[in-house]
Amino acid sequence: MQNRTAYSGGDLPAPEDLGAQLTVELASVVSAARRRATRDGDQQVDTAHLLHGLLESDPAVRDAFDGGPQVARLLGYLVQRSIGYGLQWHGTVEDSGAVPVVTEGGVPGWSPAAAAAMDGALDRAHARYALRAGCLDLLAALVDDPESRAVEVLRRASVDIALLTARLDGERSGRD
């Protein structure tokens, strides 16, 4: 599977500028992901933190999945991150290999894959001429990186990535 996200090098806007490019809902997700990373003792927000925030915060994101049991399974995996599942990630940088590792000039506090996903969400919003990226934009960008931690969680929860991608692409073409 090829990454379809147009990656512009992880040049996310400064935090104060990023908020102006996100819907209120997505800004809330980003804040929750930052808090979760800090609480878990992780040095960087990664794609699993972002996925967790999306699932907890946005009904449209939950609707993109195959119902309540699948969402519950996903949240179960994500909650277990700090007590079992996902401990292999603790203290490591998420590098899915889909984008070049940024050794200088990276986005402080963000894994390269998470920065690429945020960048992809902004690209997706701009492609539909929206002023702000929303939660479904970020979900679509997360599933575009087949080696990300978020996609690993989705696979573990038996989510059909191709079906989810098709749903999100259908949502994209159906927006104004």
mmCIF file with all atom_site columns, C-alpha atoms in Angstrom:
data_model
loop_
_atom_site.group_PDB
_atom_site.id
_atom_site.type_symbol
_atom_site.label_atom_id
_atom_site.label_alt_id
_atom_site.label_comp_id
_atom_site.label_asym_id
_atom_site.label_entity_id
_atom_site.label_seq_id
_atom_site.pdbx_PDB_ins_code
_atom_site.Cartn_x
_atom_site.Cartn_y
_atom_site.Cartn_z
_atom_site.occupancy
_atom_site.B_iso_or_equiv
_atom_site.pdbx_formal_charge
_atom_site.auth_seq_id
_atom_site.auth_comp_id
_atom_site.auth_asym_id
_atom_site.auth_atom_id
_atom_site.pdbx_PDB_model_num
ATOM 1   C CA . MET A 1 1   ? 0.000   0.000  0.000  1.00 0.00 ? 1   MET A CA 1
ATOM 2   C CA . GLN A 1 2   ? 1.398   3.365  -0.938 1.00 0.00 ? 2   GLN A CA 1
ATOM 3   C CA . ASN A 1 3   ? 1.075   6.418  1.274  1.00 0.00 ? 3   ASN A CA 1
ATOM 4   C CA . ARG A 1 4   ? -1.332  8.793  -0.484 1.00 0.00 ? 4   ARG A CA 1
ATOM 5   C CA . THR A 1 5   ? -0.739  11.716 1.853  1.00 0.00 ? 5   THR A CA 1
ATOM 6   C CA . ALA A 1 6   ? 1.075   14.587 0.209  1.00 0.00 ? 6   ALA A CA 1
ATOM 7   C CA . TYR A 1 7   ? 3.869   15.182 2.687  1.00 0.00 ? 7   TYR A CA 1
ATOM 8   C CA . SER A 1 8   ? 5.514   18.545 2.602  1.00 0.00 ? 8   SER A CA 1
ATOM 9   C CA . GLY A 1 9   ? 8.315   17.764 5.017  1.00 0.00 ? 9   GLY A CA 1
ATOM 10  C CA . GLY A 1 10  ? 6.615   18.126 8.394  1.00 0.00 ? 10  GLY A CA 1
ATOM 11  C CA . ASP A 1 11  ? 6.541   21.896 8.211  1.00 0.00 ? 11  ASP A CA 1
ATOM 12  C CA . LEU A 1 12  ? 3.623   22.280 10.555 1.00 0.00 ? 12  LEU A CA 1
ATOM 13  C CA . PRO A 1 13  ? 2.813   25.847 11.437 1.00 0.00 ? 13  PRO A CA 1
ATOM 14  C CA . ALA A 1 14  ? 3.867   27.127 14.828 1.00 0.00 ? 14  ALA A CA 1
ATOM 15  C CA . PRO A 1 15  ? 1.472   25.954 17.572 1.00 0.00 ? 15  PRO A CA 1
ATOM 16  C CA . GLU A 1 16  ? -0.190  29.363 17.768 1.00 0.00 ? 16  GLU A CA 1
ATOM 17  C CA . ASP A 1 17  ? -0.744  29.321 13.987 1.00 0.00 ? 17  ASP A CA 1
ATOM 18  C CA . LEU A 1 18  ? -1.757  25.658 13.802 1.00 0.00 ? 18  LEU A CA 1
ATOM 19  C CA . GLY A 1 19  ? -4.894  26.283 15.872 1.00 0.00 ? 19  GLY A CA 1
ATOM 20  C CA . ALA A 1 20  ? -6.159  28.749 13.289 1.00 0.00 ? 20  ALA A CA 1
ATOM 21  C CA . GLN A 1 21  ? -5.974  25.999 10.643 1.00 0.00 ? 21  GLN A CA 1
ATOM 22  C CA . LEU A 1 22  ? -7.942  23.413 12.635 1.00 0.00 ? 22  LEU A CA 1
ATOM 23  C CA . THR A 1 23  ? -11.623 23.129 13.445 1.00 0.00 ? 23  THR A CA 1
ATOM 24  C CA . VAL A 1 24  ? -12.469 23.594 17.111 1.00 0.00 ? 24  VAL A CA 1
ATOM 25  C CA . GLU A 1 25  ? -13.063 19.844 17.356 1.00 0.00 ? 25  GLU A CA 1
ATOM 26  C CA . LEU A 1 26  ? -9.679  18.944 15.873 1.00 0.00 ? 26  LEU A CA 1
ATOM 27  C CA . ALA A 1 27  ? -7.891  21.496 18.050 1.00 0.00 ? 27  ALA A CA 1
ATOM 28  C CA . SER A 1 28  ? -9.506  19.774 21.045 1.00 0.00 ? 28  SER A CA 1
ATOM 29  C CA . VAL A 1 29  ? -8.258  16.387 19.788 1.00 0.00 ? 29  VAL A CA 1
ATOM 30  C CA . VAL A 1 30  ? -4.722  17.747 19.438 1.00 0.00 ? 30  VAL A CA 1
ATOM 31  C CA . SER A 1 31  ? -4.842  19.151 22.976 1.00 0.00 ? 31  SER A CA 1
ATOM 32  C CA . ALA A 1 32  ? -6.087  15.817 24.316 1.00 0.00 ? 32  ALA A CA 1
ATOM 33  C CA . ALA A 1 33  ? -3.321  13.957 22.462 1.00 0.00 ? 33  ALA A CA 1
ATOM 34  C CA . ARG A 1 34  ? -0.698  16.270 23.961 1.00 0.00 ? 34  ARG A CA 1
ATOM 35  C CA . ARG A 1 35  ? -2.097  15.745 27.464 1.00 0.00 ? 35  ARG A CA 1
ATOM 36  C CA . ARG A 1 36  ? -2.210  11.987 26.954 1.00 0.00 ? 36  ARG A CA 1
ATOM 37  C CA . ALA A 1 37  ? 1.395   11.894 25.748 1.00 0.00 ? 37  ALA A CA 1
ATOM 38  C CA . THR A 1 38  ? 2.520   13.927 28.751 1.00 0.00 ? 38  THR A CA 1
ATOM 39  C CA . ARG A 1 39  ? 0.498   11.827 31.190 1.00 0.00 ? 39  ARG A CA 1
ATOM 40  C CA . ASP A 1 40  ? 1.911   8.608  29.695 1.00 0.00 ? 40  ASP A CA 1
ATOM 41  C CA . GLY A 1 41  ? 5.461   9.946  30.000 1.00 0.00 ? 41  GLY A CA 1
ATOM 42  C CA . ASP A 1 42  ? 5.970   10.017 26.230 1.00 0.00 ? 42  ASP A CA 1
ATOM 43  C CA . GLN A 1 43  ? 8.206   12.732 24.860 1.00 0.00 ? 43  GLN A CA 1
ATOM 44  C CA . GLN A 1 44  ? 6.237   13.028 21.634 1.00 0.00 ? 44  GLN A CA 1
ATOM 45  C CA . VAL A 1 45  ? 2.668   12.956 20.449 1.00 0.00 ? 45  VAL A CA 1
ATOM 46  C CA . ASP A 1 46  ? 2.354   9.988  18.113 1.00 0.00 ? 46  ASP A CA 1
ATOM 47  C CA . THR A 1 47  ? -0.337  8.763  15.756 1.00 0.00 ? 47  THR A CA 1
ATOM 48  C CA . ALA A 1 48  ? -1.873  6.454  18.385 1.00 0.00 ? 48  ALA A CA 1
ATOM 49  C CA . HIS A 1 49  ? -2.341  9.454  20.712 1.00 0.00 ? 49  HIS A CA 1
ATOM 50  C CA . LEU A 1 50  ? -4.087  11.284 17.872 1.00 0.00 ? 50  LEU A CA 1
ATOM 51  C CA . LEU A 1 51  ? -6.284  8.278  17.035 1.00 0.00 ? 51  LEU A CA 1
ATOM 52  C CA . HIS A 1 52  ? -7.274  7.950  20.694 1.00 0.00 ? 52  HIS A CA 1
ATOM 53  C CA . GLY A 1 53  ? -8.286  11.607 20.826 1.00 0.00 ? 53  GLY A CA 1
ATOM 54  C CA . LEU A 1 54  ? -10.274 11.306 17.599 1.00 0.00 ? 54  LEU A CA 1
ATOM 55  C CA . LEU A 1 55  ? -12.217 8.282  18.816 1.00 0.00 ? 55  LEU A CA 1
ATOM 56  C CA . GLU A 1 56  ? -13.029 9.867  22.156 1.00 0.00 ? 56  GLU A CA 1
ATOM 57  C CA . SER A 1 57  ? -14.002 13.265 20.786 1.00 0.00 ? 57  SER A CA 1
ATOM 58  C CA . ASP A 1 58  ? -15.768 13.030 17.465 1.00 0.00 ? 58  ASP A CA 1
ATOM 59  C CA . PRO A 1 59  ? -19.002 11.145 16.663 1.00 0.00 ? 59  PRO A CA 1
ATOM 60  C CA . ALA A 1 60  ? -18.284 11.444 12.909 1.00 0.00 ? 60  ALA A CA 1
ATOM 61  C CA . VAL A 1 61  ? -14.987 9.599  13.424 1.00 0.00 ? 61  VAL A CA 1
ATOM 62  C CA . ARG A 1 62  ? -16.742 6.844  15.397 1.00 0.00 ? 62  ARG A CA 1
ATOM 63  C CA . ASP A 1 63  ? -19.365 6.620  12.631 1.00 0.00 ? 63  ASP A CA 1
ATOM 64  C CA . ALA A 1 64  ? -16.624 5.865  10.098 1.00 0.00 ? 64  ALA A CA 1
ATOM 65  C CA . PHE A 1 65  ? -16.098 2.481  11.773 1.00 0.00 ? 65  PHE A CA 1
ATOM 66  C CA . ASP A 1 66  ? -18.222 -0.689 11.808 1.00 0.00 ? 66  ASP A CA 1
ATOM 67  C CA . GLY A 1 67  ? -20.293 0.233  14.824 1.00 0.00 ? 67  GLY A CA 1
ATOM 68  C CA . GLY A 1 68  ? -19.957 0.399  18.572 1.00 0.00 ? 68  GLY A CA 1
ATOM 69  C CA . PRO A 1 69  ? -18.217 -2.939 19.194 1.00 0.00 ? 69  PRO A CA 1
ATOM 70  C CA . GLN A 1 70  ? -15.368 -2.053 16.836 1.00 0.00 ? 70  GLN A CA 1
ATOM 71  C CA . VAL A 1 71  ? -14.956 1.389  18.409 1.00 0.00 ? 71  VAL A CA 1
ATOM 72  C CA . ALA A 1 72  ? -14.994 -0.190 21.873 1.00 0.00 ? 72  ALA A CA 1
ATOM 73  C CA . ARG A 1 73  ? -12.297 -2.678 20.791 1.00 0.00 ? 73  ARG A CA 1
ATOM 74  C CA . LEU A 1 74  ? -10.162 0.176  19.428 1.00 0.00 ? 74  LEU A CA 1
ATOM 75  C CA . LEU A 1 75  ? -10.533 2.206  22.600 1.00 0.00 ? 75  LEU A CA 1
ATOM 76  C CA . GLY A 1 76  ? -9.687  -0.905 24.616 1.00 0.00 ? 76  GLY A CA 1
ATOM 77  C CA . TYR A 1 77  ? -6.380  -1.299 22.782 1.00 0.00 ? 77  TYR A CA 1
ATOM 78  C CA . LEU A 1 78  ? -5.591  2.389  23.143 1.00 0.00 ? 78  LEU A CA 1
ATOM 79  C CA . VAL A 1 79  ? -6.375  2.443  26.867 1.00 0.00 ? 79  VAL A CA 1
ATOM 80  C CA . GLN A 1 80  ? -4.107  -0.578 27.366 1.00 0.00 ? 80  GLN A CA 1
ATOM 81  C CA . ARG A 1 81  ? -1.232  1.324  25.817 1.00 0.00 ? 81  ARG A CA 1
ATOM 82  C CA . SER A 1 82  ? 0.154   2.511  29.152 1.00 0.00 ? 82  SER A CA 1
ATOM 83  C CA . ILE A 1 83  ? -0.411  -0.763 31.016 1.00 0.00 ? 83  ILE A CA 1
ATOM 84  C CA . GLY A 1 84  ? 0.507   -3.434 28.492 1.00 0.00 ? 84  GLY A CA 1
ATOM 85  C CA . TYR A 1 85  ? -0.222  -3.173 24.811 1.00 0.00 ? 85  TYR A CA 1
ATOM 86  C CA . GLY A 1 86  ? 1.976   -0.474 23.367 1.00 0.00 ? 86  GLY A CA 1
ATOM 87  C CA . LEU A 1 87  ? 4.627   -0.576 26.091 1.00 0.00 ? 87  LEU A CA 1
ATOM 88  C CA . GLN A 1 88  ? 7.165   -1.429 23.386 1.00 0.00 ? 88  GLN A CA 1
ATOM 89  C CA . TRP A 1 89  ? 6.565   2.115  22.127 1.00 0.00 ? 89  TRP A CA 1
ATOM 90  C CA . HIS A 1 90  ? 7.370   3.785  25.442 1.00 0.00 ? 90  HIS A CA 1
ATOM 91  C CA . GLY A 1 91  ? 10.404  6.029  25.120 1.00 0.00 ? 91  GLY A CA 1
ATOM 92  C CA . THR A 1 92  ? 10.785  5.441  21.383 1.00 0.00 ? 92  THR A CA 1
ATOM 93  C CA . VAL A 1 93  ? 10.218  7.753  18.444 1.00 0.00 ? 93  VAL A CA 1
ATOM 94  C CA . GLU A 1 94  ? 7.511   6.699  16.040 1.00 0.00 ? 94  GLU A CA 1
ATOM 95  C CA . ASP A 1 95  ? 9.139   6.370  12.665 1.00 0.00 ? 95  ASP A CA 1
ATOM 96  C CA . SER A 1 96  ? 6.955   4.504  10.243 1.00 0.00 ? 96  SER A CA 1
ATOM 97  C CA . GLY A 1 97  ? 9.434   4.852  7.401  1.00 0.00 ? 97  GLY A CA 1
ATOM 98  C CA . ALA A 1 98  ? 6.765   6.425  5.206  1.00 0.00 ? 98  ALA A CA 1
ATOM 99  C CA . VAL A 1 99  ? 8.480   9.758  5.513  1.00 0.00 ? 99  VAL A CA 1
ATOM 100 C CA . PRO A 1 100 ? 12.145  10.602 5.966  1.00 0.00 ? 100 PRO A CA 1
ATOM 101 C CA . VAL A 1 101 ? 13.213  10.817 9.586  1.00 0.00 ? 101 VAL A CA 1
ATOM 102 C CA . VAL A 1 102 ? 13.667  14.439 10.504 1.00 0.00 ? 102 VAL A CA 1
ATOM 103 C CA . THR A 1 103 ? 16.874  14.872 12.433 1.00 0.00 ? 103 THR A CA 1
ATOM 104 C CA . GLU A 1 104 ? 16.904  18.657 12.378 1.00 0.00 ? 104 GLU A CA 1
ATOM 105 C CA . GLY A 1 105 ? 14.074  21.104 12.100 1.00 0.00 ? 105 GLY A CA 1
ATOM 106 C CA . GLY A 1 106 ? 11.446  18.526 13.103 1.00 0.00 ? 106 GLY A CA 1
ATOM 107 C CA . VAL A 1 107 ? 8.314   19.478 14.928 1.00 0.00 ? 107 VAL A CA 1
ATOM 108 C CA . PRO A 1 108 ? 9.166   19.578 18.633 1.00 0.00 ? 108 PRO A CA 1
ATOM 109 C CA . GLY A 1 109 ? 6.940   17.289 20.661 1.00 0.00 ? 109 GLY A CA 1
ATOM 110 C CA . TRP A 1 110 ? 5.624   15.406 17.611 1.00 0.00 ? 110 TRP A CA 1
ATOM 111 C CA . SER A 1 111 ? 6.771   12.101 16.146 1.00 0.00 ? 111 SER A CA 1
ATOM 112 C CA . PRO A 1 112 ? 7.669   12.341 12.452 1.00 0.00 ? 112 PRO A CA 1
ATOM 113 C CA . ALA A 1 113 ? 4.625   10.204 11.584 1.00 0.00 ? 113 ALA A CA 1
ATOM 114 C CA . ALA A 1 114 ? 2.270   12.376 13.687 1.00 0.00 ? 114 ALA A CA 1
ATOM 115 C CA . ALA A 1 115 ? 3.665   15.550 12.117 1.00 0.00 ? 115 ALA A CA 1
ATOM 116 C CA . ALA A 1 116 ? 3.173   14.006 8.665  1.00 0.00 ? 116 ALA A CA 1
ATOM 117 C CA . ALA A 1 117 ? -0.414  13.066 9.558  1.00 0.00 ? 117 ALA A CA 1
ATOM 118 C CA . MET A 1 118 ? -1.203  16.606 10.710 1.00 0.00 ? 118 MET A CA 1
ATOM 119 C CA . ASP A 1 119 ? 0.389   17.939 7.543  1.00 0.00 ? 119 ASP A CA 1
ATOM 120 C CA . GLY A 1 120 ? -1.679  15.447 5.536  1.00 0.00 ? 120 GLY A CA 1
ATOM 121 C CA . ALA A 1 121 ? -4.862  16.574 7.288  1.00 0.00 ? 121 ALA A CA 1
ATOM 122 C CA . LEU A 1 122 ? -4.107  20.177 6.338  1.00 0.00 ? 122 LEU A CA 1
ATOM 123 C CA . ASP A 1 123 ? -3.366  19.114 2.746  1.00 0.00 ? 123 ASP A CA 1
ATOM 124 C CA . ARG A 1 124 ? -6.633  17.185 2.592  1.00 0.00 ? 124 ARG A CA 1
ATOM 125 C CA . ALA A 1 125 ? -8.604  20.185 3.875  1.00 0.00 ? 125 ALA A CA 1
ATOM 126 C CA . HIS A 1 126 ? -6.892  22.537 1.435  1.00 0.00 ? 126 HIS A CA 1
ATOM 127 C CA . ALA A 1 127 ? -7.612  20.125 -1.448 1.00 0.00 ? 127 ALA A CA 1
ATOM 128 C CA . ARG A 1 128 ? -11.329 20.548 -0.768 1.00 0.00 ? 128 ARG A CA 1
ATOM 129 C CA . TYR A 1 129 ? -10.883 24.312 -0.380 1.00 0.00 ? 129 TYR A CA 1
ATOM 130 C CA . ALA A 1 130 ? -11.648 24.281 3.329  1.00 0.00 ? 130 ALA A CA 1
ATOM 131 C CA . LEU A 1 131 ? -10.051 26.854 5.586  1.00 0.00 ? 131 LEU A CA 1
ATOM 132 C CA . ARG A 1 132 ? -9.626  24.402 8.463  1.00 0.00 ? 132 ARG A CA 1
ATOM 133 C CA . ALA A 1 133 ? -8.748  20.722 8.777  1.00 0.00 ? 133 ALA A CA 1
ATOM 134 C CA . GLY A 1 134 ? -11.278 18.605 10.618 1.00 0.00 ? 134 GLY A CA 1
ATOM 135 C CA . CYS A 1 135 ? -11.250 15.339 12.496 1.00 0.00 ? 135 CYS A CA 1
ATOM 136 C CA . LEU A 1 136 ? -12.093 13.212 9.445  1.00 0.00 ? 136 LEU A CA 1
ATOM 137 C CA . ASP A 1 137 ? -9.211  14.870 7.587  1.00 0.00 ? 137 ASP A CA 1
ATOM 138 C CA . LEU A 1 138 ? -6.847  13.718 10.319 1.00 0.00 ? 138 LEU A CA 1
ATOM 139 C CA . LEU A 1 139 ? -8.327  10.209 10.447 1.00 0.00 ? 139 LEU A CA 1
ATOM 140 C CA . ALA A 1 140 ? -7.841  9.884  6.687  1.00 0.00 ? 140 ALA A CA 1
ATOM 141 C CA . ALA A 1 141 ? -4.250  11.096 6.989  1.00 0.00 ? 141 ALA A CA 1
ATOM 142 C CA . LEU A 1 142 ? -3.584  8.624  9.809  1.00 0.00 ? 142 LEU A CA 1
ATOM 143 C CA . VAL A 1 143 ? -4.769  5.637  7.764  1.00 0.00 ? 143 VAL A CA 1
ATOM 144 C CA . ASP A 1 144 ? -2.686  6.788  4.796  1.00 0.00 ? 144 ASP A CA 1
ATOM 145 C CA . ASP A 1 145 ? 0.493   5.702  6.596  1.00 0.00 ? 145 ASP A CA 1
ATOM 146 C CA . PRO A 1 146 ? 0.354   1.897  6.704  1.00 0.00 ? 146 PRO A CA 1
ATOM 147 C CA . GLU A 1 147 ? 3.307   1.654  9.105  1.00 0.00 ? 147 GLU A CA 1
ATOM 148 C CA . SER A 1 148 ? 2.085   4.126  11.725 1.00 0.00 ? 148 SER A CA 1
ATOM 149 C CA . ARG A 1 149 ? 1.194   3.177  15.277 1.00 0.00 ? 149 ARG A CA 1
ATOM 150 C CA . ALA A 1 150 ? -2.395  4.249  14.626 1.00 0.00 ? 150 ALA A CA 1
ATOM 151 C CA . VAL A 1 151 ? -2.702  1.777  11.759 1.00 0.00 ? 151 VAL A CA 1
ATOM 152 C CA . GLU A 1 152 ? -1.072  -0.915 13.891 1.00 0.00 ? 152 GLU A CA 1
ATOM 153 C CA . VAL A 1 153 ? -3.828  -0.375 16.486 1.00 0.00 ? 153 VAL A CA 1
ATOM 154 C CA . LEU A 1 154 ? -6.490  -0.416 13.771 1.00 0.00 ? 154 LEU A CA 1
ATOM 155 C CA . ARG A 1 155 ? -5.150  -3.716 12.412 1.00 0.00 ? 155 ARG A CA 1
ATOM 156 C CA . ARG A 1 156 ? -5.004  -5.242 15.903 1.00 0.00 ? 156 ARG A CA 1
ATOM 157 C CA . ALA A 1 157 ? -8.670  -4.328 16.352 1.00 0.00 ? 157 ALA A CA 1
ATOM 158 C CA . SER A 1 158 ? -9.481  -6.039 13.008 1.00 0.00 ? 158 SER A CA 1
ATOM 159 C CA . VAL A 1 159 ? -10.433 -2.827 11.223 1.00 0.00 ? 159 VAL A CA 1
ATOM 160 C CA . ASP A 1 160 ? -10.573 -3.241 7.451  1.00 0.00 ? 160 ASP A CA 1
ATOM 161 C CA . ILE A 1 161 ? -8.218  -0.418 6.454  1.00 0.00 ? 161 ILE A CA 1
ATOM 162 C CA . ALA A 1 162 ? -9.248  -0.497 2.783  1.00 0.00 ? 162 ALA A CA 1
ATOM 163 C CA . LEU A 1 163 ? -12.938 -0.211 3.700  1.00 0.00 ? 163 LEU A CA 1
ATOM 164 C CA . LEU A 1 164 ? -12.225 2.610  6.166  1.00 0.00 ? 164 LEU A CA 1
ATOM 165 C CA . THR A 1 165 ? -10.183 4.428  3.510  1.00 0.00 ? 165 THR A CA 1
ATOM 166 C CA . ALA A 1 166 ? -13.010 4.046  0.984  1.00 0.00 ? 166 ALA A CA 1
ATOM 167 C CA . ARG A 1 167 ? -15.506 5.444  3.500  1.00 0.00 ? 167 ARG A CA 1
ATOM 168 C CA . LEU A 1 168 ? -13.269 8.409  4.232  1.00 0.00 ? 168 LEU A CA 1
ATOM 169 C CA . ASP A 1 169 ? -12.658 9.055  0.539  1.00 0.00 ? 169 ASP A CA 1
ATOM 170 C CA . GLY A 1 170 ? -16.426 8.958  -0.010 1.00 0.00 ? 170 GLY A CA 1
ATOM 171 C CA . GLU A 1 171 ? -16.891 11.444 2.840  1.00 0.00 ? 171 GLU A CA 1
ATOM 172 C CA . ARG A 1 172 ? -14.280 13.696 1.245  1.00 0.00 ? 172 ARG A CA 1
ATOM 173 C CA . SER A 1 173 ? -16.040 13.818 -2.102 1.00 0.00 ? 173 SER A CA 1
ATOM 174 C CA . GLY A 1 174 ? -19.409 14.362 -0.420 1.00 0.00 ? 174 GLY A CA 1
ATOM 175 C CA . ARG A 1 175 ? -18.403 17.529 1.455  1.00 0.00 ? 175 ARG A CA 1
ATOM 176 C CA . ASP A 1 176 ? -18.955 21.030 0.209  1.00 0.00 ? 176 ASP A CA 1
#
